[in-house]
Amino acid sequence: MGFKKLCILGLGYIGLPTASTFATHGLQVVGVDNNPRVVECLQAGQVHIHEPGLRSVVLEALQSGNLRVQSAPEPADVFIIAVPTPFYPDNKNADMRAVISAAESIVPHLRPGNLVILESTSPPRTTVDLLAPILERSELTAGADFHLAYSPERVLPGRILEELIHNARVIGGIDQVSAEMGRDLYRLFVQGDIILTEATTAEMVKLMENTSRDINIAIANEFSRLADRFGVDVWEAIQIANLHPRVKILKPGPGVGGHCISVDPWFFVEAAPDITTLIAAARHVNDSQPHFVIDLVRRAAGGQLHGKRIAALGLSFKPDVDDFRESPAVEVVKLLQAEGAVVSGYDPYLNGLSIDGVDLYKELAPAVAAADVVLVLVAHQELCSLDPRALRRLTQAHILVDTVNVFGSRDLDGSGFELYRLGVNCCPSKTLAR
Ligand code: SAJ
């Protein structure tokens, strides 16, 4: 198709790996970010995101001269928009300001024959109803003069570079030619299947994937509450249920975090509130899960949290990443503080996180030394391989609360810990608060 130059707007968790991968596959790539710190950092050859393998791909792209980083777009054959689409915290409506301003910044540079691709997760019909009209301010017509497609990113944080190349990619064009041009572009590095469809279908596919995962985690979390009430070990029950060939229950935990699964289902609810009861209910279940963790810790601590010193182990939104956005572990810490507990935190991936009134450590020993309760919130590798006896030697605490089943199958005999686990009623005399 003769693409030579690509301009990619947004150099975050998706934009930066995508820009670098296109650059290492021979395209001239202009990476654009409106955050001057990101631009300066990359221009100085530093990478602002922790993601396995990313640093070396970015450096290779920069050193080859194929990747340039700057604060504004310039003319190109292809424009990719990969900016964040969070929600407004008060009403959970999609905050599309970054997409709108990225699209507006492309308008002066748009030329006949260009291809524009939106990758940001967006409410249904964004490409046709929001993006096309903005780009048409260029006096070019979508479909006739320039091409337009939606292609969602579907990569898992922690495995981004590998999944970028090997996952199936969906490309939804506003017409057939747009979709085919998108396929020719991504074929430069995508080794998985490339499926062509139309733009609104591709938008829905993305939202359906994350919504279905959210609902599946919500049922696991609700099972953990039921198991607690009925004196059952939810982890054992799930393992047995999953032996059924058509059952695949996910894992309960302190809740659902990150910038995708805890956000995207709301885009459906906003777009069609009258027909999304199940989706909204699952969101409420997952958002309320930190309260059940608090209840468990309160029971483990003997009925009250006020004045208790609690060491929270793991603060990121999921294991083995340095991403603390919408982290349920952080929410648990804040709820504990609100109950008057004195909280310290440990996370081996700490990078600039701060929580008012909480001492945070990258090392385990200072976080747990003076604790009354040790609370495990994220199944980081470091915690999965932790010997309970070694942990016990670091702390005066004898109460261990495990919300992610790190210690469920471990031998704690002789460790001196009393173990309390999410989804296992360890305190049968007291029932769940909610
Ligand atoms: N979680 C559980 N129990 C589980 C699985 C996950 O409580 O059994 C929690 C995690 O701890 C975390 C949250 O859910 O707090 C989300 O983690 P995740 O690993 O399920 O997903 P993300 O947010 O890292 O990435 C998802 C992926 N989507 C799906 O798996 C359907 C990824 O492929 C998407 O590209 C990404 O969202 C995105 O950017 O939309």
Coordinates of N, CA and C in Angstrom, one line a residue, residues 19-119:
A19 N 4.1 2.5 18.4 CA 5.0 3.4 17.6 C 6.4 2.7 17.4
S20 N 6.9 2.2 18.5 CA 8.3 1.6 18.4 C 8.3 0.4 17.5
T21 N 7.2 -0.4 17.6 CA 7.1 -1.7 16.8 C 7.0 -1.3 15.3
F22 N 6.2 -0.3 15.0 CA 6.1 0.1 13.6 C 7.5 0.6 13.1
A23 N 8.2 1.3 14.0 CA 9.5 1.9 13.6 C 10.5 0.8 13.4
T24 N 10.5 -0.2 14.3 CA 11.5 -1.3 14.1 C 11.1 -2.2 12.9
H25 N 9.9 -2.0 12.3 CA 9.5 -2.7 11.1 C 9.6 -1.8 9.9
G26 N 10.4 -0.8 10.0 CA 10.7 0.0 8.8 C 10.0 1.3 8.5
L27 N 8.9 1.6 9.3 CA 8.2 2.8 9.0 C 8.9 4.0 9.6
Q28 N 8.7 5.2 9.0 CA 9.1 6.4 9.6 C 8.0 6.8 10.6
V29 N 8.3 6.9 11.9 CA 7.2 7.1 12.8 C 7.5 8.4 13.6
V30 N 6.4 9.2 13.6 CA 6.5 10.4 14.5 C 5.6 10.2 15.7
G31 N 6.2 10.1 16.8 CA 5.4 9.8 18.1 C 5.1 11.2 18.7
V32 N 3.8 11.4 19.0 CA 3.4 12.7 19.5 C 2.7 12.5 20.9
D33 N 3.1 13.4 21.8 CA 2.5 13.3 23.1 C 2.3 14.8 23.6
N34 N 1.2 15.1 24.2 CA 1.0 16.5 24.6 C 1.6 16.7 26.0
N35 N 2.1 15.7 26.7 CA 2.7 15.9 28.0 C 4.2 16.1 27.7
P36 N 4.7 17.3 28.0 CA 6.1 17.7 27.7 C 7.1 16.8 28.4
R37 N 6.7 16.3 29.6 CA 7.6 15.4 30.4 C 7.9 14.1 29.6
V38 N 6.8 13.5 29.0 CA 6.9 12.3 28.2 C 7.8 12.5 27.0
V39 N 7.6 13.7 26.4 CA 8.4 14.0 25.2 C 9.9 14.1 25.6
E40 N 10.1 14.9 26.6 CA 11.5 15.2 27.0 C 12.2 13.9 27.4
C41 N 11.5 13.1 28.2 CA 12.0 11.8 28.7 C 12.4 10.9 27.5
L42 N 11.5 10.8 26.5 CA 11.8 9.9 25.4 C 12.9 10.5 24.5
Q43 N 12.9 11.8 24.3 CA 14.0 12.4 23.5 C 15.3 12.2 24.2
A44 N 15.3 12.1 25.5 CA 16.6 11.8 26.2 C 16.9 10.3 26.2
G45 N 16.1 9.5 25.6 CA 16.4 8.1 25.5 C 16.0 7.3 26.7
Q46 N 15.0 7.9 27.5 CA 14.5 7.2 28.7 C 13.1 6.8 28.5
V47 N 12.7 5.7 29.1 CA 11.4 5.2 28.9 C 10.6 5.3 30.2
H48 N 9.4 6.0 30.1 CA 8.6 6.3 31.3 C 7.7 5.2 31.7
I49 N 7.7 4.1 31.0 CA 6.7 3.0 31.3 C 7.5 1.8 31.6
H50 N 7.0 1.1 32.7 CA 7.7 -0.2 33.0 C 6.8 -1.3 32.3
E51 N 7.4 -2.0 31.3 CA 6.7 -3.1 30.6 C 7.8 -4.0 30.1
P52 N 7.8 -5.3 30.4 CA 8.9 -6.2 30.0 C 9.2 -6.0 28.5
G53 N 10.5 -5.8 28.2 CA 11.0 -5.7 26.8 C 10.8 -4.4 26.1
L54 N 10.0 -3.5 26.7 CA 9.7 -2.2 26.0 C 10.9 -1.3 25.8
R55 N 11.7 -1.2 26.9 CA 12.9 -0.3 26.8 C 13.8 -0.6 25.6
S56 N 14.1 -1.9 25.4 CA 15.0 -2.2 24.3 C 14.4 -1.9 22.9
V57 N 13.0 -2.1 22.8 CA 12.4 -1.8 21.5 C 12.4 -0.3 21.2
V58 N 12.1 0.4 22.3 CA 12.0 1.9 22.1 C 13.4 2.4 21.8
L59 N 14.4 1.9 22.5 CA 15.8 2.4 22.2 C 16.2 2.0 20.8
E60 N 15.9 0.8 20.4 CA 16.2 0.4 19.0 C 15.6 1.3 18.0
A61 N 14.3 1.6 18.3 CA 13.5 2.5 17.3 C 14.1 3.9 17.3
L62 N 14.5 4.4 18.5 CA 15.0 5.8 18.5 C 16.4 5.8 17.8
Q63 N 17.2 4.8 18.2 CA 18.6 4.8 17.6 C 18.6 4.6 16.1
S64 N 17.6 3.9 15.6 CA 17.6 3.7 14.1 C 17.2 5.0 13.4
G65 N 16.7 6.0 14.1 CA 16.2 7.2 13.5 C 14.8 7.1 12.9
N66 N 14.2 5.9 13.0 CA 12.9 5.7 12.5 C 11.8 6.3 13.4
L67 N 12.1 6.4 14.7 CA 11.2 7.0 15.6 C 11.6 8.3 16.1
R68 N 10.8 9.3 15.8 CA 11.1 10.7 16.4 C 9.9 11.0 17.3
V69 N 10.2 11.8 18.4 CA 9.2 12.1 19.4 C 9.1 13.6 19.4
Q70 N 7.8 14.1 19.4 CA 7.6 15.5 19.5 C 6.2 15.8 20.0
S71 N 5.9 17.1 20.2 CA 4.7 17.5 20.9 C 3.5 17.8 20.0
A72 N 3.8 17.8 18.7 CA 2.6 18.1 17.8 C 2.7 17.3 16.5
P73 N 1.6 16.9 15.9 CA 1.6 16.1 14.7 C 2.2 16.8 13.5
E74 N 2.5 16.1 12.4 CA 2.9 16.7 11.2 C 2.3 15.8 10.1
P75 N 2.3 16.3 8.8 CA 1.8 15.4 7.7 C 2.4 14.0 7.7
A76 N 1.5 13.0 7.4 CA 2.0 11.6 7.3 C 1.0 10.9 6.4
D77 N 1.3 9.6 6.1 CA 0.4 8.8 5.3 C -0.8 8.3 6.2
V78 N -0.4 8.0 7.5 CA -1.3 7.3 8.4 C -1.3 8.1 9.7
F79 N -2.4 8.3 10.4 CA -2.5 8.8 11.7 C -3.2 7.8 12.6
I80 N -2.5 7.4 13.7 CA -3.1 6.5 14.7 C -3.4 7.3 16.0
I81 N -4.6 7.2 16.5 CA -4.9 7.9 17.8 C -4.9 6.8 18.9
A82 N -4.0 7.0 19.9 CA -4.0 6.0 21.0 C -3.9 6.8 22.3
V83 N -4.9 7.6 22.5 CA -4.9 8.4 23.8 C -5.9 7.8 24.8
P84 N -5.8 8.2 26.0 CA -6.6 7.6 27.1 C -8.1 8.1 26.9
T85 N -9.0 7.1 27.3 CA -10.4 7.5 27.4 C -10.9 7.1 28.7
P86 N -10.6 7.8 29.8 CA -11.1 7.5 31.1 C -12.6 7.8 31.3
F87 N -13.1 7.7 32.5 CA -14.5 8.2 32.7 C -14.4 9.4 33.7
Y88 N -15.5 10.2 33.6 CA -15.6 11.2 34.6 C -16.0 10.5 35.9
P89 N -15.2 10.8 37.0 CA -15.5 10.0 38.3 C -16.9 10.2 38.8
D90 N -17.5 11.4 38.6 CA -18.8 11.7 39.3 C -19.9 10.9 38.6
N91 N -20.0 10.9 37.2 CA -21.1 10.2 36.6 C -20.7 9.0 35.7
K92 N -19.4 8.6 35.7 CA -18.9 7.5 35.0 C -19.1 7.6 33.4
N93 N -19.4 8.8 33.0 CA -19.5 9.0 31.5 C -18.1 9.1 30.9
A94 N -18.0 8.6 29.6 CA -16.7 8.6 29.0 C -16.2 10.0 28.8
D95 N -14.9 10.2 29.1 CA -14.2 11.4 28.9 C -13.5 11.4 27.6
M96 N -14.1 11.9 26.6 CA -13.5 11.8 25.2 C -12.6 13.0 24.8
R97 N -12.3 13.8 25.8 CA -11.6 15.1 25.5 C -10.2 14.8 24.8
A98 N -9.5 13.8 25.2 CA -8.2 13.5 24.6 C -8.4 13.1 23.1
V99 N -9.4 12.3 22.9 CA -9.7 11.8 21.5 C -10.0 13.0 20.6
I100 N -10.9 13.9 21.2 CA -11.3 15.1 20.4 C -10.1 16.0 20.1
S101 N -9.3 16.2 21.1 CA -8.2 17.2 20.8 C -7.2 16.5 19.9
A102 N -7.0 15.2 20.0 CA -6.0 14.5 19.1 C -6.6 14.7 17.7
A103 N -7.9 14.4 17.5 CA -8.5 14.5 16.1 C -8.3 15.9 15.6
E104 N -8.6 16.9 16.5 CA -8.5 18.3 16.0 C -7.1 18.6 15.6
S105 N -6.1 18.0 16.3 CA -4.7 18.4 16.0 C -4.3 17.7 14.6
I106 N -5.0 16.7 14.2 CA -4.7 16.1 12.9 C -5.3 16.9 11.7
V107 N -6.4 17.6 12.0 CA -7.2 18.2 10.9 C -6.3 19.1 9.9
P108 N -5.4 20.0 10.5 CA -4.6 20.8 9.5 C -3.7 20.0 8.7
H109 N -3.4 18.7 9.1 CA -2.4 18.0 8.4 C -3.0 16.9 7.5
L110 N -4.3 16.7 7.5 CA -4.9 15.7 6.8 C -4.9 15.9 5.3
R111 N -4.5 14.9 4.5 CA -4.4 15.0 3.0 C -5.2 13.9 2.4
P112 N -5.6 14.2 1.1 CA -6.4 13.1 0.4 C -5.6 11.8 0.4
G113 N -6.2 10.7 0.6 CA -5.6 9.4 0.6 C -5.1 8.9 1.9
N114 N -5.1 9.8 2.9 CA -4.6 9.4 4.3 C -5.5 8.4 4.9
L115 N -4.9 7.7 5.8 CA -5.7 6.7 6.7 C -5.6 7.2 8.1
V116 N -6.8 7.2 8.8 CA -6.8 7.6 10.2 C -7.4 6.4 11.0
I117 N -6.7 6.0 12.0 CA -7.1 4.8 12.8 C -7.3 5.2 14.3
L118 N -8.4 4.9 14.9 CA -8.6 5.2 16.3 C -8.4 3.8 17.0
E119 N -7.5 3.8 18.0 CA -7.3 2.6 18.8 C -7.9 2.7 20.2

